[in-house]
Coordinates of C-alpha atoms in Angstrom, one line a residue:
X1 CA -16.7 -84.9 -54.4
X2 CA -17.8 -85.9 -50.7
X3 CA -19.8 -83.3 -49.2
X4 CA -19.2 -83.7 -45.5
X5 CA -21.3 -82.3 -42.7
X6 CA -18.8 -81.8 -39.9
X7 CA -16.8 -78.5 -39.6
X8 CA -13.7 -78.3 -39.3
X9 CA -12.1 -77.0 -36.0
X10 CA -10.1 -73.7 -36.2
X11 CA -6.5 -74.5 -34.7
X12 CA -6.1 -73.7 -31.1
X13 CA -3.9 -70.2 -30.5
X14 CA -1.5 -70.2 -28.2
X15 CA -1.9 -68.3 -25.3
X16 CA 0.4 -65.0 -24.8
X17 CA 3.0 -65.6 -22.6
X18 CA 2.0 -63.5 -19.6
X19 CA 5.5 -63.6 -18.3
X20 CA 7.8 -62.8 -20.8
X21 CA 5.0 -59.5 -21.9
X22 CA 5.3 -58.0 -17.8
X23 CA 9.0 -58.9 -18.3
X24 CA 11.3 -58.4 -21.0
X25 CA 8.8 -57.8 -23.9
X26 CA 7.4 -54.2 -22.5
X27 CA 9.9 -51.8 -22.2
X28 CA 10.4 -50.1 -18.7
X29 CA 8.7 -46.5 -18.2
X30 CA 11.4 -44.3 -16.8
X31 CA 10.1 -40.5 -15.6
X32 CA 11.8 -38.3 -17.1
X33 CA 14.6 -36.4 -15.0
X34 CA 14.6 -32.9 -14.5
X35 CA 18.4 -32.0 -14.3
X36 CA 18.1 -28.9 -14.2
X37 CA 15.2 -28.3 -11.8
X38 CA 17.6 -30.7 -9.5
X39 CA 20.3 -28.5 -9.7
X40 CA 18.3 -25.5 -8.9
X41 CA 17.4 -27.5 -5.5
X42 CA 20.8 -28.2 -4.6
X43 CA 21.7 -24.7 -5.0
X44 CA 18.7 -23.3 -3.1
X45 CA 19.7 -25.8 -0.6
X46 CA 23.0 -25.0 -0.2
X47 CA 22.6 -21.5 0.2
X48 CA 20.0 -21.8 2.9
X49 CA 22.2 -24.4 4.8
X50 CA 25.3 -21.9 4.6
X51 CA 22.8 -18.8 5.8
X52 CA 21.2 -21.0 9.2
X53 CA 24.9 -21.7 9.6
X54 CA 26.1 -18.2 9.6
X55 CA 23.1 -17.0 11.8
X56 CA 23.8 -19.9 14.3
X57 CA 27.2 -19.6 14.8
X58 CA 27.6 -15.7 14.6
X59 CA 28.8 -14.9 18.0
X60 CA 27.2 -11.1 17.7
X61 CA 23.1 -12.7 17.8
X62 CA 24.1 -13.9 21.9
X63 CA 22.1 -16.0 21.7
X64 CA 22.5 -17.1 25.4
X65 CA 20.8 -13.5 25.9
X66 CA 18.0 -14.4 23.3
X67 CA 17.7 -17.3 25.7
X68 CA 17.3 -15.4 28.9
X69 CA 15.0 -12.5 27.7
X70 CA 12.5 -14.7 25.7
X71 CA 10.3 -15.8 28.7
X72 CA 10.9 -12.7 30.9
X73 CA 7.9 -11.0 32.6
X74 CA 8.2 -7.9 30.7
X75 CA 8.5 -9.7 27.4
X76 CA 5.3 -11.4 27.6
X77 CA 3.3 -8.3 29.2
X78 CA 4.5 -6.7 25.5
X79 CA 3.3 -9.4 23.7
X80 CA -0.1 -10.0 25.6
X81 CA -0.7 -6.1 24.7
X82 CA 0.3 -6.4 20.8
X83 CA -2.1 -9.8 20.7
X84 CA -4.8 -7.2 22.5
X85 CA -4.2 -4.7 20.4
X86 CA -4.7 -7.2 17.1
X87 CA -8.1 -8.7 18.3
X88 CA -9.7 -5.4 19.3
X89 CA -8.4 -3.6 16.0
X90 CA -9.1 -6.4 13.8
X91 CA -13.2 -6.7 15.3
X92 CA -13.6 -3.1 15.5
X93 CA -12.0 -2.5 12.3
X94 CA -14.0 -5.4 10.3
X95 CA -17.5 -4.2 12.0
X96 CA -16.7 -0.8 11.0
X97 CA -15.4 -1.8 7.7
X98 CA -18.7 -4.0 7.1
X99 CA -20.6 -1.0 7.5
X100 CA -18.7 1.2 5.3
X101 CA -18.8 -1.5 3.0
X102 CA -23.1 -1.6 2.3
X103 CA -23.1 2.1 2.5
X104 CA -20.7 2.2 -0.6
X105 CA -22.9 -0.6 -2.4
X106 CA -26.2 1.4 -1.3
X107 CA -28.7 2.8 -3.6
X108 CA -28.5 6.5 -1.6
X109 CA -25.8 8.7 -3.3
X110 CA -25.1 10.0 0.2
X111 CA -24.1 6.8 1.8
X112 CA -21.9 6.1 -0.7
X113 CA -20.3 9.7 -1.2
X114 CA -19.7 9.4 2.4
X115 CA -18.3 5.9 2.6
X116 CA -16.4 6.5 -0.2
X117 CA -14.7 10.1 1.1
X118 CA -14.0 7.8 4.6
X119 CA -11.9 5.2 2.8
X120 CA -10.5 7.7 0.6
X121 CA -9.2 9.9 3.9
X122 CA -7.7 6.9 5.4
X123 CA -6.2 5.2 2.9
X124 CA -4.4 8.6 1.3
X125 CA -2.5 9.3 4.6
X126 CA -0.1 6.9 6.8
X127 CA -0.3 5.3 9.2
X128 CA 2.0 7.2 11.4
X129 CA 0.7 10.2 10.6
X130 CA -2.9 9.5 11.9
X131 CA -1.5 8.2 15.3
X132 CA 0.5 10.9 16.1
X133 CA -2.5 13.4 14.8
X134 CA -4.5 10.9 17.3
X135 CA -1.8 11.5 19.8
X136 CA -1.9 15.4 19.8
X137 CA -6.1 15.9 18.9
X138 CA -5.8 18.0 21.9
X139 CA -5.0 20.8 20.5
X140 CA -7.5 20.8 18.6
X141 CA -10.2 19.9 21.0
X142 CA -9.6 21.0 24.2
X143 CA -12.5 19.6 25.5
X144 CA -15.1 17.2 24.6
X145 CA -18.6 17.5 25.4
X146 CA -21.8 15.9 25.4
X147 CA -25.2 17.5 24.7
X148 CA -28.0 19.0 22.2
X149 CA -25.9 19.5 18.8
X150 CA -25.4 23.8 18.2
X151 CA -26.8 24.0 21.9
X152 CA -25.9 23.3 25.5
X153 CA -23.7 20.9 27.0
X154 CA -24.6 18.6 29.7
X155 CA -21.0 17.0 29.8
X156 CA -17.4 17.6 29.3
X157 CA -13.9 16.3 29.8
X158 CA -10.7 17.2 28.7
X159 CA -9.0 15.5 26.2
X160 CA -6.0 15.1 27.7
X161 CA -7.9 12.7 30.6
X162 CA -9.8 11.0 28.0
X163 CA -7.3 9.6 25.6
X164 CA -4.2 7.9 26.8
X165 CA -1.5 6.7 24.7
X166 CA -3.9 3.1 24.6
X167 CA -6.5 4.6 23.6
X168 CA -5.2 6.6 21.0
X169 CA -3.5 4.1 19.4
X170 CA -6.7 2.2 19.5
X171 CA -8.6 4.6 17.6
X172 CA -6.1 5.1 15.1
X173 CA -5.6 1.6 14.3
X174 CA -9.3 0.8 13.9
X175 CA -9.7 4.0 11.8
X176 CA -6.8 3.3 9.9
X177 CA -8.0 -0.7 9.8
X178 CA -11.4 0.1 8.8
X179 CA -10.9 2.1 5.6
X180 CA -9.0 -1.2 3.9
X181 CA -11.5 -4.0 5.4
X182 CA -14.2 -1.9 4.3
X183 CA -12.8 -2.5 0.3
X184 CA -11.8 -6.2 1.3
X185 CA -15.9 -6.6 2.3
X186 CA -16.8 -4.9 -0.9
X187 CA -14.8 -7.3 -3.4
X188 CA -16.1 -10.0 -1.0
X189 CA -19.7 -8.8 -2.0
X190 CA -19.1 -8.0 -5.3
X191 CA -17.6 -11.8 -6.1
X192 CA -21.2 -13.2 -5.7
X193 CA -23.1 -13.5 -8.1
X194 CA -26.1 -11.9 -8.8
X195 CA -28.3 -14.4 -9.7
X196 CA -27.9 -15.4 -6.1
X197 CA -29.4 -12.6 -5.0
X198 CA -32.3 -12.7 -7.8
X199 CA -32.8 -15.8 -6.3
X200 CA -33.6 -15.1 -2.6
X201 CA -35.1 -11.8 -4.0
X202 CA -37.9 -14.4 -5.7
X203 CA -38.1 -16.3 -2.5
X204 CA -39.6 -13.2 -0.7
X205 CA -36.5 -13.0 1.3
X206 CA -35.6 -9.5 2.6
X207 CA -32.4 -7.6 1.5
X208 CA -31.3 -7.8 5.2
X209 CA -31.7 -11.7 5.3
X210 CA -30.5 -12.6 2.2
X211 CA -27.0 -10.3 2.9
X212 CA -26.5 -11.6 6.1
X213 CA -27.7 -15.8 5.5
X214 CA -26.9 -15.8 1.9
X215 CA -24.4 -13.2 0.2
X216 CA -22.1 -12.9 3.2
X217 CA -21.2 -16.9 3.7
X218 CA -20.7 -16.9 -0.2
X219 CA -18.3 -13.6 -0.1
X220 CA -16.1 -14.8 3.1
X221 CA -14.3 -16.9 0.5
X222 CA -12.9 -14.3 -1.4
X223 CA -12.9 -12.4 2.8
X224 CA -10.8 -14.4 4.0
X225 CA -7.6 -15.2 2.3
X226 CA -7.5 -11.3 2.3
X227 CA -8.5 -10.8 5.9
X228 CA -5.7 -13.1 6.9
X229 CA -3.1 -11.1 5.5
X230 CA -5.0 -8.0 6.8
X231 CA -4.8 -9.8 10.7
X232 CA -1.2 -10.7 10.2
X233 CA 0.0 -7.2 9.3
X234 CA -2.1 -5.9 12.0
X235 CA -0.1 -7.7 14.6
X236 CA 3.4 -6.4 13.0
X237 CA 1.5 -3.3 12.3
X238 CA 1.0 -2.7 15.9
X239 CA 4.7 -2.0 16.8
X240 CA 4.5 1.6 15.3
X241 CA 2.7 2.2 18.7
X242 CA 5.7 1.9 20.3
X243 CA 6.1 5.7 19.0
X244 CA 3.3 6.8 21.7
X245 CA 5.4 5.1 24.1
X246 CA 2.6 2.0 23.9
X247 CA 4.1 -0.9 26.0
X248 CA 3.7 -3.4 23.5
X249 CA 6.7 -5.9 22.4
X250 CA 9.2 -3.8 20.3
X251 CA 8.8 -0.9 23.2
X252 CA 9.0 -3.7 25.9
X253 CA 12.5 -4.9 24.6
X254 CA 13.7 -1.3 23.3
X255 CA 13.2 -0.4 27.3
X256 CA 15.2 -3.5 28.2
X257 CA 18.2 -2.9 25.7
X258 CA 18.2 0.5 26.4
X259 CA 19.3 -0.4 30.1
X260 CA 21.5 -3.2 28.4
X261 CA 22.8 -2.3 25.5
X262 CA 22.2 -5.4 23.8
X263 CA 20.5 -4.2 20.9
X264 CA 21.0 -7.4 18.5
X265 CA 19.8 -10.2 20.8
X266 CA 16.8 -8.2 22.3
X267 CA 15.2 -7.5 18.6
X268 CA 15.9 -10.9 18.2
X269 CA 13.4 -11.8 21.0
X270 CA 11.2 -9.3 19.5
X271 CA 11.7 -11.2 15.9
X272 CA 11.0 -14.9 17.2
X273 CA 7.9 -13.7 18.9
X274 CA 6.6 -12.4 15.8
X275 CA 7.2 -15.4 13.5
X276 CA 5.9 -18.1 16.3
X277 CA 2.7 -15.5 16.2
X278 CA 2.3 -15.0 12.9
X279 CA 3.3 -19.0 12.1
X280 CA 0.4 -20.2 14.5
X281 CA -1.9 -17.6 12.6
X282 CA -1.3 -18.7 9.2
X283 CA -2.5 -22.4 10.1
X284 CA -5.6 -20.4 11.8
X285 CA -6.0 -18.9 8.2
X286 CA -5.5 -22.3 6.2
X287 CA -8.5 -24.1 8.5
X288 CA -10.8 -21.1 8.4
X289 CA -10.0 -21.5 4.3
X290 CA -11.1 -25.1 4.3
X291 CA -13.7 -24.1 6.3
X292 CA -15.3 -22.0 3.9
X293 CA -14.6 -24.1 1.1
X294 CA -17.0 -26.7 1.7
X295 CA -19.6 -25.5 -0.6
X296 CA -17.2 -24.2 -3.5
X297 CA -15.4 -27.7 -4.6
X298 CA -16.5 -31.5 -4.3
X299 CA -13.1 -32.5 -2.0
X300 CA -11.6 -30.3 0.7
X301 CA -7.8 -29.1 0.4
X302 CA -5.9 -32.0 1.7
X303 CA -4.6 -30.9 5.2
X304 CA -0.4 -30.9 5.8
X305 CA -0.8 -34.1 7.8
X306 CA -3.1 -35.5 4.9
X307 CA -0.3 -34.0 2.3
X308 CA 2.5 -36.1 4.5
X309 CA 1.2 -38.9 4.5
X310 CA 0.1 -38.5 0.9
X311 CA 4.1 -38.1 0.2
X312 CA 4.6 -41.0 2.6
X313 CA 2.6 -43.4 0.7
X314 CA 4.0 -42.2 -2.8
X315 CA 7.3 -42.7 -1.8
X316 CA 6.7 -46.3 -0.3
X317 CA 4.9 -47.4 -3.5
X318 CA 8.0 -46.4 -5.6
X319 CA 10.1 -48.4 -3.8
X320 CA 8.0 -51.6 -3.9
X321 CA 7.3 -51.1 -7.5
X322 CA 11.5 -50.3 -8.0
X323 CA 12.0 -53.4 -5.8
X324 CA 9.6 -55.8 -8.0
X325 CA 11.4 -54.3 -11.1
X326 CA 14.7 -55.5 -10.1
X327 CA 13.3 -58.7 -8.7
X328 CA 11.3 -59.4 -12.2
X329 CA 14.6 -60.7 -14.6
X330 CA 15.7 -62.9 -11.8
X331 CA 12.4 -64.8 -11.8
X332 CA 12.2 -64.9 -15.5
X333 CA 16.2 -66.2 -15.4
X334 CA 15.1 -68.9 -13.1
X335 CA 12.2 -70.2 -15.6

């Protein structure tokens, strides 16, 4: 036998064929169709198209009138006062509420009995109610006075001169606002967590700076999804005035169809001022959101432009990858 020194080579493999694996080897990935969540859509669909056509071309809405009366002088004086309204009950109520709220989580029993009797009051009765016992406080206080308490008096009005129909209806919406922010601050407060507060406690930091540059940015993300909802019914909330004869928007057009008579397409003005009001509010509320969300998650919630053109792009690569499917058998046909 011949011992030989050289080694054999191993046989060259063949290459994979690229081609025919991206081609007709691996089988195409098809998503999965959702029949039934399609014919769901189609449905919804449907039924919204027939309901914007019934609205649109129901003779009885005028809208010719809706038309007329949207822009008119007395319209928008109404809805300047129900936008007043909103902002001073919604800063009056929250700085109210704010207070209520670190008297409820203070150490002294009284604070808290106190705070919590105040929220229980104003939550227990409506809304109504407390403006119209707002509305009629004079007789039950003639007069109001100022001076030494269980002495003298250096000042007095009547009541009657004191509080108008604003007025009132300021108070009682603040009151009223104040009992429910006051539990919305709370939960805020509460959805900390401790060991933040241990922290800044071991710091040296005092209770007042580590509630107000500490606990409170933490707590307005759990405020303000809540607070939102709180502003928007605030605004519709403020056309019960219109019972102390409060010339905000619904009073505004109920003076105007009640000269009219067109009842339909003057709540309709009333309507579409709401919804553009509470639309542009609720894009207010998603930026405020994101605002606060910085510190809670590594990426911000995509904003709707950023969502669109998300879509945009998905929907531009699925027709170039459709597109190179189909265009892949003619190539490999060709070879």
């Amino acid at each position: 036998m011949v011992m030989s020194s050289e080694v054999t080579p191993a046989p060259a493999t063949k290459p994979p064929n690229r081609v025919g694996a991206l081609g007709k080897d691996v089988p195409r990935i098809v998503p999965r169709r959702h029949l039934g969540r399609w014919l769901t859509a189609a449905l919804a669909l449907l039924l919204f198209v027939m309901v914007l056509n019934s609205v649109v071309r129901n003779r009885a809405f005028q809208w010719d009138v809706v038309g007329r009366y949207f822009t008119t002088a007395a319209v928008l004086d109404g809805l300047l006062l129900s936008l007043w309204l909103t902002a001073v009950v919604m800063v009056l109520g929250f700085l109210l509420g704010t207070v209520l709220a670190v008297m409820r989580l203070s150490a002294n029993a009284v604070l808290r009995t106190l705070s919590w009797g105040y929220v229980w009051i104003f939550r227990s009765t409506p809304l109504l109610v407390q403006l119209l016992f707002w509305f009629n406080i004079g007789a039950l206080y003639p007069t109001l006075g100022l001076g030494i308490p269980f002495g003298p008096q250096f000042i007095t009005v009547k009541t009657v001169n004191l509080l108008g129909p604003t007025l009132t209806a300021v108070i009682g919406l603040t009151l009223h606002e104040s009992a429910y922010a006051a539990e919305v601050v709370r939960g805020g407060i509460l959805s900390v967590d401790s060991g933040q507060t241990e922290a800044a406690q071991a710091l040296g930091l005092g209770r007042r700076r580590t509630l107000r540059r500490i606990v409170v940015p933490q707590a307005m993300r759990s405020i303000v999804p809540t607070a939102g909802n709180m502003l928007i019914g605030t605004l519709k909330g403020t056309s019960i005035v219109s019972v102390l004869a409060v010339h905000d928007l619904l009073y505004s057009v109920q003076l105007i169809y009640n000269q009219t008579y067109q009842v339909i397409p003057l709540l309709m003005v009333a309507t579409l001022w709401y919804i553009a009001v509470t639309t542009v509010l609720s894009a207010g509320q998603f930026y405020v959101e994101r605002y606060y969300a910085r510190g809670n998650s590594r990426a911000l919630p995509p904003t709707p432009m950023q969502r669109l053109r998300g879509h945009l792009t998905a929907v531009r690569h699925r027709l170039s990858a459709a597109t190179a499917a189909d265009a892949r058998p003619a190539i490999g046909g060709d070879r």
